[in-house]
CSV table of C-alpha atoms and ligand atoms in Angstrom, one decimal:
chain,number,residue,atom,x,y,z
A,142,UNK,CA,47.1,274.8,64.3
A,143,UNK,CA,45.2,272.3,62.2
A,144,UNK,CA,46.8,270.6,59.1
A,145,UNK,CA,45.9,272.6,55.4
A,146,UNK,CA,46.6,270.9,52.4
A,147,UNK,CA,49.4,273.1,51.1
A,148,UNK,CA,51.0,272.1,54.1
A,149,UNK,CA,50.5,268.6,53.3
A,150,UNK,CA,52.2,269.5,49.5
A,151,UNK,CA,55.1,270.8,51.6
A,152,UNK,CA,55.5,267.9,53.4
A,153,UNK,CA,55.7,265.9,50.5
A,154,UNK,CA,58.5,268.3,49.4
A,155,UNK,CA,60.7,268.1,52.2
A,156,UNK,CA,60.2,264.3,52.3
A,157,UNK,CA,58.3,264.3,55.1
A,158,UNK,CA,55.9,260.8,55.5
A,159,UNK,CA,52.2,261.6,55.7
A,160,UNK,CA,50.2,259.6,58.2
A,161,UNK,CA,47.1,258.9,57.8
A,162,UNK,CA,44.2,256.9,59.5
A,163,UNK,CA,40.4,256.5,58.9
A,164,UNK,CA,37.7,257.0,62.2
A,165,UNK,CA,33.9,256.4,62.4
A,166,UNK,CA,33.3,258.3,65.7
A,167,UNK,CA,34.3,260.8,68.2
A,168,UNK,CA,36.3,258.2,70.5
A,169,UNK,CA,38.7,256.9,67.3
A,170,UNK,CA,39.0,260.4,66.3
A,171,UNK,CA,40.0,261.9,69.4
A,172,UNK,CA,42.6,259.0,69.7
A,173,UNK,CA,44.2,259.3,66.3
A,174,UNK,CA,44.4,263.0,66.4
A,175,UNK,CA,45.7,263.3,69.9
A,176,UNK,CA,48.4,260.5,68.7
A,177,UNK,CA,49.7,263.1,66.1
A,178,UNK,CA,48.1,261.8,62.7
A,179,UNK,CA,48.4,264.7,59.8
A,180,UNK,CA,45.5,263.3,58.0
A,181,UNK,CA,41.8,262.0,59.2
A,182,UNK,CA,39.8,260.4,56.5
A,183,UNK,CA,36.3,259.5,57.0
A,184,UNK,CA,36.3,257.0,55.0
A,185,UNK,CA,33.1,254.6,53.2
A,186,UNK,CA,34.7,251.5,55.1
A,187,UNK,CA,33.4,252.6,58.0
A,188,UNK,CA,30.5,250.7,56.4
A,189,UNK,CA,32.1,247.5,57.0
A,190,UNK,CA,34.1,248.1,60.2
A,191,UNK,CA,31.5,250.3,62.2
A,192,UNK,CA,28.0,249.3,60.4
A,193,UNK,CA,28.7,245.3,59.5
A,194,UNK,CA,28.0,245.4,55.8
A,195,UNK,CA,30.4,243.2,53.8
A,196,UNK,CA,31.1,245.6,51.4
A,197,UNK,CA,31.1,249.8,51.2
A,198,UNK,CA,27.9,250.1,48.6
A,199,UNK,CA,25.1,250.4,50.6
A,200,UNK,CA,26.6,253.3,52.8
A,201,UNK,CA,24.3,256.3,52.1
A,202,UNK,CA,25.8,260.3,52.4
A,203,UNK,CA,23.3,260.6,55.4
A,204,UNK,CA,25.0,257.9,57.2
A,205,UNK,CA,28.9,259.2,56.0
A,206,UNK,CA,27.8,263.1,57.1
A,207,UNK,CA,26.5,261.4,60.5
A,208,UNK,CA,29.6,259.7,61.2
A,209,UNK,CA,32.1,262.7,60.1
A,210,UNK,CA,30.0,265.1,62.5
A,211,UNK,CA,31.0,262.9,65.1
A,212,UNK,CA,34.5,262.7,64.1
A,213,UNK,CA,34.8,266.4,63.4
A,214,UNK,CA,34.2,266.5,67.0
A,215,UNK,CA,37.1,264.4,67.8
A,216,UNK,CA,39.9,266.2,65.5
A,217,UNK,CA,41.5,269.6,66.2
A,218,UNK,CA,44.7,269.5,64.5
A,219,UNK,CA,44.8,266.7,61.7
A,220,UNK,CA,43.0,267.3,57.9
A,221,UNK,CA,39.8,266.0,58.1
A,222,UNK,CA,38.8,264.3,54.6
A,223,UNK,CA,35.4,262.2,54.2
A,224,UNK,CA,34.6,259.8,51.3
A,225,UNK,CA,31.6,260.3,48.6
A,226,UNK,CA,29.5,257.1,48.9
A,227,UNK,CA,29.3,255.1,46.3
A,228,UNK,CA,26.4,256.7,44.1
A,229,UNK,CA,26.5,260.3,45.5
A,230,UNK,CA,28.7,261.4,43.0
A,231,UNK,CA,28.6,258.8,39.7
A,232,UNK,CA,25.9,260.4,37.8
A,233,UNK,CA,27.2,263.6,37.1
A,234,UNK,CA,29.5,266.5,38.5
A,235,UNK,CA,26.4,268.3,39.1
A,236,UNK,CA,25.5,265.8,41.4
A,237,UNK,CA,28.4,265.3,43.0
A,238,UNK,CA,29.0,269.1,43.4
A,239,UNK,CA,25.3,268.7,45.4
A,240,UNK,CA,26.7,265.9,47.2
A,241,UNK,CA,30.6,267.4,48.1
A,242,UNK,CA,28.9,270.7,49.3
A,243,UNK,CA,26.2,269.2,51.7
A,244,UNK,CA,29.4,267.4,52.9
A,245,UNK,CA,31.7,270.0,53.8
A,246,UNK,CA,28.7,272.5,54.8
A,247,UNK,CA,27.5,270.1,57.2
A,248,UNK,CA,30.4,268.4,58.8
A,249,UNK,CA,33.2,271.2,59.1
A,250,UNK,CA,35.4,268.6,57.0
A,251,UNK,CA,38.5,270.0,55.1
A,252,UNK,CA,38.1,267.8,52.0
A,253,UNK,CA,36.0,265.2,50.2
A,254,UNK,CA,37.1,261.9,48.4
A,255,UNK,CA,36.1,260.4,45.2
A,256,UNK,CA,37.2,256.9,44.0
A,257,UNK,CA,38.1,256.6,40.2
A,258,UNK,CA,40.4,258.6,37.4
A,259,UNK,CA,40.3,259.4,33.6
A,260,UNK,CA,38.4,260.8,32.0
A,261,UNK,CA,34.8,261.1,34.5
A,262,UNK,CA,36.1,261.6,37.5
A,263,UNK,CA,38.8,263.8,36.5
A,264,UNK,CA,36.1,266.3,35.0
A,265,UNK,CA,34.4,265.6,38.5
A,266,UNK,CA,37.6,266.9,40.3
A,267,UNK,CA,37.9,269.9,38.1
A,268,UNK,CA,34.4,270.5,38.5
A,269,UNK,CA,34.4,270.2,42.6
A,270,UNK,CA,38.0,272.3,42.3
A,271,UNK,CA,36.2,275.2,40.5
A,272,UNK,CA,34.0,275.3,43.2
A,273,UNK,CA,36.3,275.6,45.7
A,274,UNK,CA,36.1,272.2,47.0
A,275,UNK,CA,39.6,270.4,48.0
A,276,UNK,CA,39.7,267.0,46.7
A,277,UNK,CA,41.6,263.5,47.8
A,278,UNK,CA,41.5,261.3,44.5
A,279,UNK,CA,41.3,257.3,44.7
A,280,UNK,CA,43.3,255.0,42.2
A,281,UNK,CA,44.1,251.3,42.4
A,282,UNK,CA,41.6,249.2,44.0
A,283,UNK,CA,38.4,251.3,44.1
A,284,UNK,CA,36.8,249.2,46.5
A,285,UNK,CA,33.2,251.1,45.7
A,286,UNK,CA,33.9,249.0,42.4
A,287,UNK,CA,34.7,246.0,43.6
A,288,UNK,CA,32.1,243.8,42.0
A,289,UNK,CA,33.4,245.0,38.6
A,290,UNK,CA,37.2,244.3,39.7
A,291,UNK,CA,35.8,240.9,40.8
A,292,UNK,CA,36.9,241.2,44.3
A,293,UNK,CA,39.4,243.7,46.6
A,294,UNK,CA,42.0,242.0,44.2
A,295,UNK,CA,45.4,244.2,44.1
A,296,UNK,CA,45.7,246.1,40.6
A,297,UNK,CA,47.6,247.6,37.9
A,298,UNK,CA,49.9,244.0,37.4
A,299,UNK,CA,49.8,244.2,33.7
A,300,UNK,CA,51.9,247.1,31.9
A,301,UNK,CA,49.1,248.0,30.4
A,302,UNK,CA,46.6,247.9,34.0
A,303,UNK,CA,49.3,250.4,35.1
A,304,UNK,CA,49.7,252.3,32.8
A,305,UNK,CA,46.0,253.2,33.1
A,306,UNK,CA,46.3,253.6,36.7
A,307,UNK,CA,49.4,256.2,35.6
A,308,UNK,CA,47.4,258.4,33.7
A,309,UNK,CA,44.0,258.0,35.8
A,310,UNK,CA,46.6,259.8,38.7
A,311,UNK,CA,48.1,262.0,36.3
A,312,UNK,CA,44.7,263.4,35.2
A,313,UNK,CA,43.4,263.7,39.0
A,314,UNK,CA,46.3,266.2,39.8
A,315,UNK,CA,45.9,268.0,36.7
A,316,UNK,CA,42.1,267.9,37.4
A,317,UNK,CA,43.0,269.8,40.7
A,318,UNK,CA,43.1,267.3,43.2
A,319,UNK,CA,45.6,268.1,46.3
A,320,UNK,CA,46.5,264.5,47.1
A,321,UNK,CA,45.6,260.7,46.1
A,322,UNK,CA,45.3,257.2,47.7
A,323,UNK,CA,46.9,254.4,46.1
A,324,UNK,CA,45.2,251.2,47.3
A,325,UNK,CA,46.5,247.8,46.8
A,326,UNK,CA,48.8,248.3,43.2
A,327,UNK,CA,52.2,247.1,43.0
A,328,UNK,CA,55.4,249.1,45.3
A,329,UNK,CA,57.1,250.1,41.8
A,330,UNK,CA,54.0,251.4,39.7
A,331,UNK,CA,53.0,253.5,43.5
A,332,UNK,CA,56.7,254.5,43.0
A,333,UNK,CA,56.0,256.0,39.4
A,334,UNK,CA,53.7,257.4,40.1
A,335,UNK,CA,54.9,259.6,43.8
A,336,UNK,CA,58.0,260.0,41.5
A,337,UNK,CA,55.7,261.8,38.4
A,338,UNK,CA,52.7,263.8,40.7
A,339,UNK,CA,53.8,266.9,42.9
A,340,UNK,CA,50.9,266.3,44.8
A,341,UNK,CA,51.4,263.3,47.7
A,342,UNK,CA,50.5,260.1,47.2
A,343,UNK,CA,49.0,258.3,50.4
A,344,UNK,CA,49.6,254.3,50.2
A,345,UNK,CA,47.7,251.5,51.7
A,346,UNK,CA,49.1,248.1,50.3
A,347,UNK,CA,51.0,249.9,47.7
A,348,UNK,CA,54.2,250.1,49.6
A,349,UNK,CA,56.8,251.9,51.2
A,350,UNK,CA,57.7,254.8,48.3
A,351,UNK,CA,54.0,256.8,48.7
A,352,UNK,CA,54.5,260.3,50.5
A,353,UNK,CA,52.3,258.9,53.3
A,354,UNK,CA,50.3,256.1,54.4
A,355,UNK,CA,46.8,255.0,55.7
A,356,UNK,CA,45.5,252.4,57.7
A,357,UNK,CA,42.0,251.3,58.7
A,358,UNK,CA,42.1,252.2,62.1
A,359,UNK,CA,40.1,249.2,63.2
A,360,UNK,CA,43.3,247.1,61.3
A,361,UNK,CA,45.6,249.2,62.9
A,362,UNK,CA,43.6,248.4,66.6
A,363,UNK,CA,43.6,244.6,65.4
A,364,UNK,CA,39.5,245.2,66.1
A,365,UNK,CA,38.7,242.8,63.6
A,366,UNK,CA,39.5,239.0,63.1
A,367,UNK,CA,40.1,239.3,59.3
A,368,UNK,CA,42.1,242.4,57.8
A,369,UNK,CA,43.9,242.7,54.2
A,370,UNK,CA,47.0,241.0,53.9
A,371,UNK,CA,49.0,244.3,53.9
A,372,UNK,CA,47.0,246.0,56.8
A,373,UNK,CA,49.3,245.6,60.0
A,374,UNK,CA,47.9,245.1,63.7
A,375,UNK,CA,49.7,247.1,66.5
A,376,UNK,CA,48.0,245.7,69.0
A,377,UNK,CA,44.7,243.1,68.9
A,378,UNK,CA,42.2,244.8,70.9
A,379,UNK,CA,39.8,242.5,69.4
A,380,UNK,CA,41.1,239.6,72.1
A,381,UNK,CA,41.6,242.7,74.9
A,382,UNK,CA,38.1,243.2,74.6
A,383,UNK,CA,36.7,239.6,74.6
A,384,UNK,CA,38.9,239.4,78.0
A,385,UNK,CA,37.3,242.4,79.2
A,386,UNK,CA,33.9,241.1,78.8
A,387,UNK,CA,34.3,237.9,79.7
A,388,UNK,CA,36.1,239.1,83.2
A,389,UNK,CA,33.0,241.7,83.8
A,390,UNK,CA,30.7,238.5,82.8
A,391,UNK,CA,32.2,236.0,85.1
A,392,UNK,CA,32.3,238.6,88.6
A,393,UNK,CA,28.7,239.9,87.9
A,394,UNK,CA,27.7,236.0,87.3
A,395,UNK,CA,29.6,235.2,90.7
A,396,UNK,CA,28.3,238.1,92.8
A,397,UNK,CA,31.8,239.9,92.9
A,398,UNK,CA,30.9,242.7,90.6
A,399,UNK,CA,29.9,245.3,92.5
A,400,UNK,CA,31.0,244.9,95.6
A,401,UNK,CA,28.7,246.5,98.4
A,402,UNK,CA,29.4,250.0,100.2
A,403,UNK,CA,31.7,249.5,102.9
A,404,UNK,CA,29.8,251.1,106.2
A,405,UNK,CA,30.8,254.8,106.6
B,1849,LIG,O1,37.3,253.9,53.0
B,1849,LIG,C1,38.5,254.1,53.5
B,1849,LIG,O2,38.7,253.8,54.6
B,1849,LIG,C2,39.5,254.5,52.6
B,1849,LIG,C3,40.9,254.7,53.1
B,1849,LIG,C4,41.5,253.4,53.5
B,1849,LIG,C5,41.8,255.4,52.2
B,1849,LIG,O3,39.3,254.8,51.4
């Protein structure tokens, strides 16, 4: 049976961690959904970790719904949830409405996710909500923002940063929205905040008191040579692979690799 979001509110409830990962093709998602995730976000970093940019903007909705059709593939029992690029979504809820719905028509995903609070993207949610549309909200670091943050800087330090970020997640779940990421914002304001929604809160960098957490899978596979100081590696495939080639490299270069038919 695949994951709903009202069982993802129950879980929440019963104090049950959420775990979530990102994927960016069939082979990630089979892996993370066969390993038990509840939650598969397609999310716009796949524009870094799958398509090289150094940041998510250029990432187009053609691009995200040609991604998540491959990962839709992949997933049979976690909630699938794909990001809203950046600019698919800003200008109005009409357009984002136009944007969501080409989304979840195409790809077979569960939900979509919008970056940003009170008071636009609130009326977005509410908007998307009325349509029928489940929505993931985004507060914290918004990385489709981050020029005007001036950087993937961690957020809501000041009483009064937090305090926005506070009602910007209150607003989201009043808007409709069935759960929210909390990026990079300190462990007792991500604390607050879990404490005040009924809705989960999924953390990355925000600390060990969300409902759940998420990780960038290619973090999580040590795929990469730089990640965020709070991503953890489980393993570094990045080194695994650079073995692998280089073994492959060295026996083809040395006539080893393939070896000839032995006579029948
Ligand atoms: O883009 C992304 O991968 C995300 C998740 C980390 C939440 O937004």
């Amino acid at each position: 049976m695949a994951v709903t979001t009202q069982q993802l509110i129950r879980y929440k409830k019963e104090g049950r961690p959420i775990v979530a990962l990102t994927a960016w093709d069939y082979l990630i998602a089979r892996a993370v959904d066969e390993a038990g995730a509840d939650l598969v976000m397609v999310g716009d970093s796949l524009a870094m970790v799958a398509l090289g940019y150094s940041t998510t903007l250029p990432l187009t909705l053609e691009e995200i719904i040609h991604h998540a059709k491959a990962v839709r593939r992949g997933v049979e029992h976690a909630l699938l949830v794909v990001d809203l690029p950046f600019m698919s979504y800003q200008e109005s809820p009409k357009q984002a409405l136009r944007s969501a719905g080409q989304i979840i028509k195409t790809t077979g995903a569960t939900a979509v996710k919008l970056e940003g609070g009170y008071p636009d993207m609130a009326e977005t949610v509410a908007r998307l909500v009325q349509a029928g549309i489940a929505v993931m909200g985004h507060v914290g670091l918004t990385p489709q923002s981050v020029h005007q943050l001036g950087g993937f800087r961690k957020q809501g330090k000041s009483a009064e940063a937090a305090e926005r970020i506070l009602s910007e997640a209150i607003a989201l779940e009043q808007a409709g929205a069935f759960t929210i990421v909390l990026e990079h914002i300190p462990d007792d304001l991500a604390l607050q905040i879990t404490q005040k929604l009924t809705i989960p809160t999924i953390g990355i960098g925000a600390g060990p008191h969300c409902d759940g957490q998420v990780l960038v899978t290619a973090d999580l596979l040590g795929m990469t040579t730089w990640r965020p100081s709070f991503a953890k590696a489980y393993v570094n495939l990045h080194d695994t692979m650079m073995q692998a080639v280089q073994s492959y490299a060295n026996e083809v270069r040395q006539h080893q690799f393939p070896t000839s038919e032995q006579p029948k």
